[in-house]
PDB file of C-alpha atoms in Angstrom:
ATOM      1  CA  MET A   1       0.000   0.000   0.000  1.00 49.00           C
ATOM      2  CA  PRO A   2       2.825   2.439   0.317  1.00 59.00           C
ATOM      3  CA  ASP A   3       2.757   2.834  -3.507  1.00 72.00           C
ATOM      4  CA  GLU A   4      -0.847   3.921  -3.576  1.00 79.00           C
ATOM      5  CA  LEU A   5      -1.670   7.640  -3.426  1.00 74.00           C
ATOM      6  CA  THR A   6      -4.032   9.074  -0.923  1.00 82.00           C
ATOM      7  CA  PRO A   7      -7.156  10.861  -2.152  1.00 82.00           C
ATOM      8  CA  GLY A   8      -5.580  14.243  -1.260  1.00 82.00           C
ATOM      9  CA  GLU A   9      -2.444  13.464  -3.253  1.00 84.00           C
ATOM     10  CA  LEU A  10      -4.560  12.281  -6.165  1.00 80.00           C
ATOM     11  CA  GLY A  11      -6.566  15.517  -6.020  1.00 85.00           C
ATOM     12  CA  ARG A  12      -3.373  17.614  -6.035  1.00 88.00           C
ATOM     13  CA  ALA A  13      -1.962  15.571  -8.947  1.00 86.00           C
ATOM     14  CA  VAL A  14      -5.193  16.021 -10.929  1.00 88.00           C
ATOM     15  CA  ALA A  15      -5.189  19.783 -10.153  1.00 90.00           C
ATOM     16  CA  ALA A  16      -1.561  20.048 -11.330  1.00 90.00           C
ATOM     17  CA  LEU A  17      -2.447  18.176 -14.531  1.00 90.00           C
ATOM     18  CA  ARG A  18      -5.395  20.499 -15.079  1.00 92.00           C
ATOM     19  CA  GLN A  19      -3.116  23.538 -14.693  1.00 93.00           C
ATOM     20  CA  GLU A  20      -0.625  22.070 -17.146  1.00 92.00           C
ATOM     21  CA  ILE A  21      -3.410  21.319 -19.648  1.00 91.00           C
ATOM     22  CA  GLN A  22      -4.801  24.843 -19.247  1.00 92.00           C
ATOM     23  CA  ALA A  23      -1.319  26.347 -19.789  1.00 91.00           C
ATOM     24  CA  MET A  24      -0.871  24.222 -22.908  1.00 90.00           C
ATOM     25  CA  ALA A  25      -4.325  25.264 -24.157  1.00 88.00           C
ATOM     26  CA  GLN A  26      -3.460  28.942 -23.594  1.00 88.00           C
ATOM     27  CA  GLY A  27      -0.215  28.480 -25.523  1.00 85.00           C
ATOM     28  CA  ILE A  28      -2.067  26.833 -28.401  1.00 85.00           C
ATOM     29  CA  ASN A  29      -4.685  29.604 -28.381  1.00 80.00           C
ATOM     30  CA  ALA A  30      -1.930  32.232 -28.434  1.00 79.00           C
ATOM     31  CA  ARG A  31      -0.360  30.563 -31.467  1.00 80.00           C
ATOM     32  CA  LEU A  32      -3.725  30.211 -33.191  1.00 76.00           C
ATOM     33  CA  ASP A  33      -4.336  33.931 -32.700  1.00 72.00           C
ATOM     34  CA  LYS A  34      -1.229  34.551 -34.787  1.00 76.00           C
ATOM     35  CA  VAL A  35      -2.386  32.301 -37.617  1.00 74.00           C
ATOM     36  CA  VAL A  36      -3.713  34.120 -40.668  1.00 70.00           C
ATOM     37  CA  SER A  37      -6.691  32.819 -42.555  1.00 78.00           C
ATOM     38  CA  THR A  38      -6.162  31.427 -46.050  1.00 81.00           C
ATOM     39  CA  GLU A  39      -8.207  34.208 -47.651  1.00 85.00           C
ATOM     40  CA  VAL A  40      -6.192  36.926 -45.935  1.00 82.00           C
ATOM     41  CA  TYR A  41      -2.932  35.200 -46.856  1.00 83.00           C
ATOM     42  CA  THR A  42      -4.043  34.873 -50.488  1.00 88.00           C
ATOM     43  CA  LEU A  43      -4.978  38.561 -50.610  1.00 91.00           C
ATOM     44  CA  GLN A  44      -1.687  39.575 -49.017  1.00 91.00           C
ATOM     45  CA  GLN A  45       0.237  37.391 -51.446  1.00 93.00           C
ATOM     46  CA  ALA A  46      -1.647  38.848 -54.427  1.00 95.00           C
ATOM     47  CA  TYR A  47      -0.949  42.396 -53.204  1.00 95.00           C
ATOM     48  CA  THR A  48       2.720  41.537 -52.712  1.00 95.00           C
ATOM     49  CA  ASP A  49       2.911  40.085 -56.214  1.00 95.00           C
ATOM     50  CA  GLN A  50       1.239  43.169 -57.685  1.00 97.00           C
ATOM     51  CA  ARG A  51       3.588  45.445 -55.794  1.00 96.00           C
ATOM     52  CA  LEU A  52       6.635  43.466 -56.958  1.00 96.00           C
ATOM     53  CA  THR A  53       5.366  43.638 -60.547  1.00 96.00           C
ATOM     54  CA  ALA A  54       4.830  47.389 -60.271  1.00 96.00           C
ATOM     55  CA  LEU A  55       8.286  47.874 -58.764  1.00 95.00           C
ATOM     56  CA  SER A  56       9.919  45.774 -61.467  1.00 95.00           C
ATOM     57  CA  GLN A  57       8.103  47.823 -64.128  1.00 96.00           C
ATOM     58  CA  ASP A  58       9.255  51.051 -62.477  1.00 96.00           C
ATOM     59  CA  LEU A  59      12.784  49.692 -62.358  1.00 96.00           C
ATOM     60  CA  GLN A  60      12.626  48.735 -66.040  1.00 96.00           C
ATOM     61  CA  LYS A  61      11.357  52.219 -66.908  1.00 96.00           C
ATOM     62  CA  ALA A  62      14.255  53.756 -64.980  1.00 96.00           C
ATOM     63  CA  VAL A  63      16.746  51.466 -66.740  1.00 95.00           C
ATOM     64  CA  ASP A  64      15.252  52.333 -70.130  1.00 96.00           C
ATOM     65  CA  ALA A  65      15.358  56.049 -69.314  1.00 96.00           C
ATOM     66  CA  ARG A  66      18.992  55.793 -68.223  1.00 96.00           C
ATOM     67  CA  GLU A  67      19.923  53.920 -71.388  1.00 96.00           C
ATOM     68  CA  ALA A  68      18.106  56.514 -73.512  1.00 97.00           C
ATOM     69  CA  LEU A  69      19.928  59.280 -71.671  1.00 97.00           C
ATOM     70  CA  GLU A  70      23.258  57.541 -72.273  1.00 96.00           C
ATOM     71  CA  ARG A  71      22.458  57.192 -75.986  1.00 97.00           C
ATOM     72  CA  GLU A  72      21.469  60.857 -76.187  1.00 97.00           C
ATOM     73  CA  PHE A  73      24.672  61.857 -74.408  1.00 97.00           C
ATOM     74  CA  GLU A  74      26.777  59.771 -76.792  1.00 97.00           C
ATOM     75  CA  GLN A  75      24.954  61.342 -79.728  1.00 97.00           C
ATOM     76  CA  TYR A  76      25.568  64.782 -78.242  1.00 97.00           C
ATOM     77  CA  GLN A  77      29.262  64.014 -77.832  1.00 97.00           C
ATOM     78  CA  LEU A  78      29.515  62.849 -81.460  1.00 96.00           C
ATOM     79  CA  SER A  79      27.674  65.874 -82.788  1.00 96.00           C
ATOM     80  CA  GLU A  80      29.798  68.190 -80.627  1.00 96.00           C
ATOM     81  CA  ARG A  81      32.958  66.522 -81.939  1.00 96.00           C
ATOM     82  CA  ASP A  82      31.747  66.941 -85.511  1.00 96.00           C
ATOM     83  CA  ARG A  83      30.846  70.586 -84.868  1.00 96.00           C
ATOM     84  CA  ARG A  84      34.291  71.289 -83.443  1.00 96.00           C
ATOM     85  CA  GLU A  85      35.917  69.595 -86.439  1.00 95.00           C
ATOM     86  CA  ARG A  86      33.875  71.715 -88.834  1.00 94.00           C
ATOM     87  CA  GLU A  87      34.804  74.869 -86.915  1.00 94.00           C
ATOM     88  CA  ARG A  88      38.478  73.871 -86.967  1.00 92.00           C
ATOM     89  CA  GLN A  89      38.332  73.286 -90.705  1.00 91.00           C
ATOM     90  CA  ALA A  90      36.495  76.570 -91.232  1.00 89.00           C
ATOM     91  CA  ARG A  91      39.145  78.460 -89.246  1.00 89.00           C
ATOM     92  CA  LEU A  92      41.858  76.697 -91.223  1.00 87.00           C
ATOM     93  CA  TYR A  93      40.236  77.631 -94.543  1.00 86.00           C
ATOM     94  CA  GLN A  94      39.665  81.173 -93.315  1.00 88.00           C
ATOM     95  CA  MET A  95      43.366  81.411 -92.635  1.00 88.00           C
ATOM     96  CA  ILE A  96      44.647  79.584 -95.757  1.00 89.00           C
ATOM     97  CA  VAL A  97      42.458  81.306 -98.374  1.00 87.00           C
ATOM     98  CA  PRO A  98      43.702  84.862 -97.641  1.00 88.00           C
ATOM     99  CA  VAL A  99      47.312  83.632 -97.554  1.00 89.00           C
ATOM    100  CA  LEU A 100      46.841  81.864-100.918  1.00 88.00           C
ATOM    101  CA  MET A 101      45.161  84.959-102.343  1.00 90.00           C
ATOM    102  CA  ALA A 102      48.069  87.087-101.164  1.00 90.00           C
ATOM    103  CA  LEU A 103      50.564  84.655-102.709  1.00 90.00           C
ATOM    104  CA  LEU A 104      48.584  84.542-105.954  1.00 90.00           C
ATOM    105  CA  THR A 105      48.372  88.314-106.070  1.00 93.00           C
ATOM    106  CA  SER A 106      52.096  88.576-105.390  1.00 92.00           C
ATOM    107  CA  ALA A 107      52.844  85.967-108.072  1.00 90.00           C
ATOM    108  CA  ILE A 108      50.694  87.862-110.599  1.00 91.00           C
ATOM    109  CA  ALA A 109      52.395  91.143-109.660  1.00 90.00           C
ATOM    110  CA  VAL A 110      55.849  89.569-110.022  1.00 90.00           C
ATOM    111  CA  TRP A 111      54.850  87.980-113.337  1.00 91.00           C
ATOM    112  CA  ALA A 112      53.501  91.294-114.599  1.00 87.00           C
ATOM    113  CA  VAL A 113      56.774  93.031-113.686  1.00 88.00           C
ATOM    114  CA  VAL A 114      58.873  90.277-115.228  1.00 88.00           C
ATOM    115  CA  ALA A 115      56.723  90.057-118.357  1.00 83.00           C
ATOM    116  CA  LYS A 116      57.196  93.784-119.216  1.00 77.00           C
TER     117      LYS A 116
END
């Protein structure tokens, strides 16, 4: 009989088990409160997908705009280089033509003097 519990000990053991079961039930309820319903999760997932799609489209637009800006800048650099080359050639011709005219005039003058 020493292994058998008295009614008081049995009552205390049952009360302790009840408290443990209640604590476990409260823990489960706390976790269930954090669970999201399937409909809410589906809506959140759809919104997240839409937002990611919108962000990727915005990013693609920004990339396209940057590439267009780079192309325009390259075109500007090429046109500026060509403009400078034309100006350099124009200045060169503006300098050479009067010198050639002066030489031609001098040659004609010398020829006229020599031919007399």
